[in-house]
C-alpha cells in the first residue's frame, strides 16, 4: 500500500521545512534496544517487580502471574482464598474506574483532536493526509483480516462482533494504551463474547504485550514514508528485514501511548533514515496512535475467540450451567 500510494510524494517542501524545526523534540526520544531472543527469555522473570512496573514490562508481570496462579492452584483452599478474594476485589475496583473513564472518553477524544489541529494547523494536516490515509488503509485491511478469522472461528458476523466490542475500541481509541483497556477487554470477552474466564485472563494480558500488529504495520508505513521523503530506495530484501524487525521490536514493548515513536526511532537508524525525520510525523502521530491501538485490542479479542476454537473450550454459559448443577 505504501509503495502504491507513495505518500511521501504528496508532502510539499514548504511543510517539510516548517515541521523540520521540531527536530529538538526528536532528539529527546530515548533509544529502544532490540535485545536478542535469549536475553528476552531471561528478562521474562522480573528480578524487581517495582522496576518492571516502572519500565512498563507487562510481559514480566504475565509470567509472574502464571507462577502465582500455579502456586495458588497447588495450595489448600483456605490458604489461597484470601489472595483470590484480594485479586477479585482489585479487578472490581479497576472495572469501576474504567466505567467512569468510559463516560468521559467522548469528551477526551474531542479535546485531543482539537489540540492536534491547534498545534500543526489545517494546512499541515491536509499535506500529511495521504500518509494518514495510507496507514489507516493498512489498519483497515488488518481489521478485515481479523473479521474473517472471527467469522470462520466463531461464526460471528463482522458487524455483530464490532457492535459487541465497540466500548473496548472506543476506550482504546481514547487512551492509546492496550494496558489501560485490559480490564474492560476481559469483561467484554467474558460477558459479550462468551469467552471462558481462563482464556480471557491469559490471552488478553499476553496479547497486550506481544500482539502489536497495528503498531508494527504503522512503523513499516512510517519508515517507507520517510524513505520516500528523503529519497532513499529500499530493496526487497531490505523491506523484508524491515518488516521482520518491526514485528520483533514490537514484541514485549510497553503498551503505553507514544511507544511506537520510540520503536520507530531505532528502526530508522537501521535503514539509514535520519532520525530527525520523525519530527515530520509527530504532529499526526497521536491520531494514528489511537487508531493502531484500537486495532491491537481488536486483535486481542480475536485471539480469544480463536483460542476458544482451537482448544475446544466450552462457552462461559455452559461452564456456569455446569457449576450450577454441581452446586445443586
Tab-separated table of N, CA and C in Angstrom, residues 1-8 130-139 141 217 220-222 224-225:
chain	number	residue	atom	x	y	z
A	1	UNK	N	0.835	-1.200	0.000
A	1	UNK	CA	0.000	0.000	0.000
A	1	UNK	C	0.874	1.256	0.000
A	2	UNK	N	1.929	1.254	0.822
A	2	UNK	CA	2.796	2.436	0.908
A	2	UNK	C	3.497	2.705	-0.412
A	3	UNK	N	3.911	1.636	-1.102
A	3	UNK	CA	4.583	1.832	-2.384
A	3	UNK	C	3.601	2.243	-3.467
A	4	UNK	N	2.362	1.770	-3.372
A	4	UNK	CA	1.363	2.113	-4.388
A	4	UNK	C	0.912	3.562	-4.250
A	5	UNK	N	0.591	3.979	-3.037
A	5	UNK	CA	0.116	5.348	-2.808
A	5	UNK	C	1.268	6.349	-2.816
A	6	UNK	N	2.448	5.917	-2.312
A	6	UNK	CA	3.632	6.790	-2.220
A	6	UNK	C	3.303	8.101	-1.511
A	7	UNK	N	2.941	8.044	-0.222
A	7	UNK	CA	2.523	9.269	0.479
A	7	UNK	C	3.628	10.308	0.605
A	8	UNK	N	4.894	9.879	0.534
A	8	UNK	CA	5.992	10.829	0.663
A	8	UNK	C	6.059	11.838	-0.460
A	130	UNK	N	-2.269	12.127	3.000
A	130	UNK	CA	-2.021	10.895	2.253
A	130	UNK	C	-1.254	9.887	3.105
A	131	UNK	N	-0.360	10.379	3.944
A	131	UNK	CA	0.354	9.488	4.868
A	131	UNK	C	-0.626	8.879	5.863
A	132	UNK	N	-1.494	9.709	6.422
A	132	UNK	CA	-2.509	9.215	7.355
A	132	UNK	C	-3.435	8.228	6.652
A	133	UNK	N	-3.829	8.552	5.419
A	133	UNK	CA	-4.710	7.674	4.644
A	133	UNK	C	-4.049	6.321	4.394
A	134	UNK	N	-2.747	6.324	4.113
A	134	UNK	CA	-2.025	5.077	3.850
A	134	UNK	C	-2.011	4.180	5.080
A	135	UNK	N	-1.682	4.758	6.234
A	135	UNK	CA	-1.621	3.964	7.463
A	135	UNK	C	-2.999	3.429	7.833
A	136	UNK	N	-4.011	4.281	7.753
A	136	UNK	CA	-5.364	3.853	8.114
A	136	UNK	C	-5.870	2.784	7.146
A	137	UNK	N	-5.511	2.884	5.862
A	137	UNK	CA	-5.901	1.856	4.888
A	137	UNK	C	-5.302	0.507	5.271
A	138	UNK	N	-4.027	0.512	5.667
A	138	UNK	CA	-3.405	-0.732	6.111
A	138	UNK	C	-4.065	-1.286	7.358
A	139	UNK	N	-4.422	-0.414	8.291
A	139	UNK	CA	-5.091	-0.862	9.514
A	139	UNK	C	-6.476	-1.434	9.215
A	141	UNK	N	-7.326	-2.962	6.416
A	141	UNK	CA	-7.089	-4.293	5.847
A	141	UNK	C	-6.797	-5.308	6.953
A	217	UNK	N	2.567	-2.549	11.783
A	217	UNK	CA	2.131	-2.061	10.467
A	217	UNK	C	2.384	-0.564	10.330
A	220	UNK	N	6.161	0.210	9.734
A	220	UNK	CA	6.616	-0.053	8.362
A	220	UNK	C	6.157	1.063	7.433
A	221	UNK	N	4.890	1.450	7.555
A	221	UNK	CA	4.368	2.537	6.710
A	221	UNK	C	5.120	3.843	6.960
A	222	UNK	N	5.393	4.144	8.231
A	222	UNK	CA	6.106	5.379	8.564
A	222	UNK	C	7.527	5.354	8.032
A	224	UNK	N	8.691	3.628	5.423
A	224	UNK	CA	8.657	3.758	3.961
A	224	UNK	C	8.324	5.187	3.564
A	225	UNK	N	7.418	5.816	4.300
A	225	UNK	CA	7.067	7.213	4.031
A	225	UNK	C	8.295	8.119	4.142
